[in-house]
Amino acid sequence: NAGVTQTPKFRILKIGQSMTLQCTQDMNHNYMYWYRQDPGMGLKLIYYSVGAGITDKGEVPNGYNVSRSTTEDFPLRLELAAPSQTSVYFCASSYGRDLIAKNIQYFGAGTRLSVL
Amino acid sequence: QKEVEQDPGPLSVPEGAIVSLNCTYSNSAFQYFMWYRQYSRKGPELLMYTYSSGNKEDGRFTAQVDKSSKYISLFIRDSQPSDSATYLCAMTRLTGGGNKLTFGTGTQLKVEL
C-alpha cells in the first residue's frame, strides 16, 4: 500500500523557472492538502481540496497554483520561482467524510526544493 | 501571538527517561488535538489523537488535554533512541469546508544511549 506519493524528492530551480510538484494517493481519500515546512516555522497550509474539481486557498497561497482533476492526484504548480519558495513541501490526504477520520492526515515523504 | 506555541527544543534525555512535550494555544474553538511524529527527512505521521479534555494512553505514550488552560501534553515513558524525532502538535475545530490543521513548530527530541 503506497499511501501518499510525492515526486520529485529533490529539485533545484533557478529564479524565474516553473515546475510542478506531483502528489498522488491510493487510499481513495477525498481531502488533499499541500503544506510547506520551513525551519522553526512549522507546517503552513498552501492549498487544499475537498474533492475532484474543488480547491481552496490556505494560509500561504501566493506564488502557487493547484488543480484537482481526479480523486488521486493533486499537483502543485510553482510559476516564476523565487528564493522565498525554498522549502520542504508536503502533500497530505484524509478521508473527509468521517467526522473523526477527516482530522487524520496522512503525509507523503516530501519534496525538498531549492530556488537559487 | 501565534495560535499554537511549542518549544522548539532541542530536548536531550537519557534512554529510559520520561519525556514531557507541551503546546499551548490561544483559540478556544479548537476541539481536536493531535500529535505527529516526524523523523529526519520524512513526512509527519500521526501518533496520538484526542478530543476533549482528559488523558488518552497508547502504550508508552499518553496525550493530555486541558481545555481550561489551553494546554496539551504528550508524555513518553521509558524513552528509547527510536523515539528521537521532531514532535509536532496539531489542532483543529469543526469547520464546514476542508479540515485545516494548525500546527505547532515542533519540538526536536533526542534520546541518548
Coordinates of C-alpha atoms in Angstrom, one line a residue:
Chain A
N1 CA 0.0 0.0 0.0
A2 CA 1.8 3.1 -1.2
G3 CA -0.2 5.8 0.6
V4 CA 0.7 9.3 -0.4
T5 CA 3.5 9.5 -3.1
Q6 CA 5.4 12.7 -3.9
T7 CA 7.7 13.3 -6.8
P8 CA 10.4 14.5 -7.2
K9 CA 12.2 14.1 -3.8
F10 CA 14.7 16.9 -4.5
R11 CA 14.8 19.7 -7.0
I12 CA 17.0 22.8 -7.6
L13 CA 15.4 25.6 -9.6
K14 CA 16.7 28.8 -10.9
I15 CA 14.9 32.1 -10.2
G16 CA 12.0 32.5 -12.6
Q17 CA 11.7 28.9 -13.6
S18 CA 8.5 26.9 -13.2
M19 CA 7.8 23.4 -12.0
T20 CA 5.1 21.1 -10.9
L21 CA 5.3 19.0 -7.7
Q22 CA 3.4 15.8 -8.1
C23 CA 1.2 14.2 -5.4
T24 CA -0.9 11.0 -5.7
Q25 CA -2.7 8.9 -3.1
D26 CA -4.2 5.4 -3.4
M27 CA -6.4 5.5 -0.3
N28 CA -9.5 6.9 -2.1
H29 CA -9.3 10.0 0.2
N30 CA -11.4 12.9 -0.9
Y31 CA -9.4 15.6 1.1
M32 CA -5.9 16.6 0.0
Y33 CA -3.5 19.3 1.2
W34 CA -0.3 21.0 0.3
Y35 CA 2.0 22.3 3.1
R36 CA 5.4 23.9 3.2
Q37 CA 7.7 23.4 6.1
D38 CA 10.4 26.0 6.9
P39 CA 12.9 25.6 9.8
G40 CA 11.4 26.8 13.0
M41 CA 8.1 27.7 11.3
G42 CA 6.1 24.5 11.4
L43 CA 3.8 23.4 8.6
K44 CA 1.9 26.1 6.7
L45 CA -1.1 25.2 4.5
I46 CA -0.7 26.4 0.9
Y47 CA -3.9 24.9 -0.8
Y48 CA -6.3 22.2 -0.1
S49 CA -9.1 20.3 -1.9
V50 CA -12.2 18.6 -0.6
G51 CA -12.8 16.7 -3.8
A52 CA -12.1 16.5 -7.5
G53 CA -12.7 19.9 -9.2
I54 CA -12.8 21.8 -5.8
T55 CA -9.8 23.6 -4.4
D56 CA -9.3 26.5 -2.0
K57 CA -6.5 28.7 -0.6
G58 CA -4.8 28.0 2.6
E59 CA -2.6 30.3 4.7
V60 CA 0.2 30.9 2.2
P61 CA -1.1 30.5 -1.4
N62 CA 0.8 33.3 -3.2
G63 CA 3.1 32.1 -5.9
Y64 CA 1.4 28.7 -6.2
N65 CA -1.4 27.1 -8.1
V66 CA -3.2 23.8 -7.8
S67 CA -5.7 21.6 -9.7
R68 CA -7.6 18.5 -8.8
S69 CA -8.9 16.7 -11.9
T70 CA -9.0 13.3 -10.2
T71 CA -9.5 11.9 -6.7
E72 CA -6.0 10.5 -6.7
D73 CA -3.9 13.4 -7.9
F74 CA -3.3 16.9 -6.5
P75 CA -0.3 18.6 -8.3
L76 CA 1.2 21.9 -7.0
R77 CA 2.4 24.4 -9.6
L78 CA 5.1 27.0 -8.9
E79 CA 5.2 29.7 -11.5
L80 CA 8.2 32.1 -11.6
A81 CA 10.1 30.5 -8.7
A82 CA 11.6 32.8 -6.1
P83 CA 14.2 32.2 -3.4
S84 CA 11.4 32.6 -0.8
Q85 CA 9.9 29.4 -2.1
T86 CA 12.9 27.4 -1.0
S87 CA 11.3 24.9 1.4
V88 CA 10.2 21.3 2.0
Y89 CA 6.8 20.7 0.5
F90 CA 4.5 18.0 1.9
C91 CA 1.3 16.7 0.4
A92 CA -1.3 15.0 2.7
S93 CA -4.7 13.4 2.4
S94 CA -7.5 12.5 4.7
Y95 CA -10.9 10.7 4.5
G96 CA -13.1 13.8 4.8
R97 CA -16.5 12.2 5.0
D98 CA -15.9 10.8 8.6
L99 CA -16.1 13.2 11.4
I100 CA -13.1 11.8 13.2
A101 CA -11.1 10.3 10.3
K102 CA -11.0 13.6 8.4
N103 CA -8.8 15.0 11.1
I104 CA -6.2 12.3 10.5
Q105 CA -4.0 13.4 7.7
Y106 CA -1.5 11.1 6.0
F107 CA 1.6 12.7 4.7
G108 CA 4.0 12.0 1.8
A109 CA 7.7 11.9 2.3
G110 CA 8.2 15.5 1.0
T111 CA 9.9 17.3 -1.8
R112 CA 13.0 19.4 -1.0
L113 CA 13.1 22.4 -3.2
S114 CA 15.9 25.0 -3.5
V115 CA 15.5 28.1 -5.6
L116 CA 18.8 29.7 -6.5
Chain B
Q1 CA 0.8 35.9 19.0
K2 CA 0.9 32.5 17.3
E3 CA -2.3 30.4 17.6
V4 CA -0.2 27.5 18.7
E5 CA 3.1 27.8 20.7
Q6 CA 5.5 24.9 21.1
D7 CA 9.0 25.0 22.5
P8 CA 11.4 24.0 19.6
G9 CA 14.0 22.4 21.8
P10 CA 16.2 20.5 21.2
L11 CA 15.4 18.3 24.1
S12 CA 18.0 15.7 25.0
V13 CA 17.2 12.9 27.5
P14 CA 18.9 9.6 28.5
E15 CA 17.3 6.3 27.5
G16 CA 14.5 5.3 29.8
A17 CA 13.6 8.8 30.9
I18 CA 10.1 10.2 31.0
V19 CA 9.7 12.9 28.4
S20 CA 7.1 15.7 28.5
L21 CA 6.3 17.7 25.4
N22 CA 3.9 20.6 25.5
C23 CA 1.9 23.0 23.4
T24 CA -0.3 26.0 24.4
Y25 CA -2.9 27.5 22.2
S26 CA -5.0 30.7 22.1
N27 CA -8.1 29.7 20.1
S28 CA -10.8 28.2 22.3
A29 CA -12.6 26.9 19.2
F30 CA -10.0 24.1 18.8
Q31 CA -11.6 20.8 19.7
Y32 CA -9.5 18.0 18.2
F33 CA -5.8 17.7 19.2
M34 CA -3.2 15.6 17.6
W35 CA 0.5 14.7 18.0
Y36 CA 2.5 13.9 14.9
R37 CA 6.0 12.4 14.9
Q38 CA 8.4 13.4 12.2
Y39 CA 11.7 11.5 11.7
S40 CA 14.5 13.4 9.9
R41 CA 13.8 13.8 6.2
K42 CA 10.4 12.1 6.4
G43 CA 6.8 13.2 6.4
P44 CA 4.9 13.6 9.7
E45 CA 3.0 10.5 10.9
L46 CA 0.0 10.6 13.3
L47 CA 1.0 9.4 16.8
M48 CA -2.0 10.3 19.1
Y49 CA -5.4 11.8 18.6
T50 CA -7.7 13.2 21.3
Y51 CA -10.9 15.0 21.6
S52 CA -12.0 17.0 24.7
S53 CA -10.1 17.3 28.0
G54 CA -8.6 14.4 29.7
N55 CA -6.0 11.7 29.1
K56 CA -5.5 9.1 26.4
E57 CA -3.0 6.3 26.6
D58 CA -1.4 4.2 23.9
G59 CA 1.4 2.0 25.0
R60 CA 4.3 4.2 26.2
F61 CA 2.5 7.4 25.0
T62 CA 0.0 9.5 26.9
A63 CA -1.7 12.5 25.5
Q64 CA -3.3 15.0 27.9
V65 CA -5.6 17.9 27.1
D66 CA -6.6 20.7 29.4
K67 CA -9.0 22.9 27.6
S68 CA -9.5 25.3 30.5
S69 CA -5.8 26.1 30.4
K70 CA -5.5 25.7 26.6
Y71 CA -2.6 23.4 27.2
I72 CA -1.8 19.9 25.7
S73 CA 0.9 17.5 26.6
L74 CA 2.5 14.3 25.3
F75 CA 4.3 12.1 27.7
I76 CA 6.6 9.3 26.6
R77 CA 7.5 6.7 29.2
D78 CA 10.7 4.6 29.1
S79 CA 12.0 6.6 26.2
Q80 CA 14.0 4.8 23.5
P81 CA 16.6 6.0 21.0
S82 CA 14.0 5.2 18.3
D83 CA 11.8 8.0 19.8
S84 CA 14.4 10.5 18.6
A85 CA 12.4 12.7 16.2
T86 CA 10.6 16.0 16.0
Y87 CA 7.1 16.0 17.6
L88 CA 4.5 18.3 16.2
C89 CA 1.3 19.2 18.0
A90 CA -1.7 20.0 15.7
M91 CA -5.3 21.0 16.4
T92 CA -8.4 21.9 14.6
R93 CA -12.0 22.9 15.0
L94 CA -15.1 21.6 13.3
T95 CA -15.4 23.6 10.1
G96 CA -17.7 23.2 7.1
G97 CA -15.2 23.1 4.3
G98 CA -11.9 21.4 4.3
N99 CA -10.3 20.3 7.5
K100 CA -7.5 22.6 8.3
L101 CA -4.9 21.7 10.9
T102 CA -3.0 24.3 12.8
F103 CA 0.5 23.0 13.7
G104 CA 3.0 23.9 16.3
T105 CA 6.5 24.5 15.2
G106 CA 7.7 21.1 16.6
T107 CA 10.0 20.0 19.4
Q108 CA 13.1 18.1 18.5
L109 CA 13.8 15.2 20.8
K110 CA 17.0 13.2 21.1
V111 CA 17.1 10.1 23.3
E112 CA 20.6 9.1 24.0
L113 CA 22.0 5.7 25.0

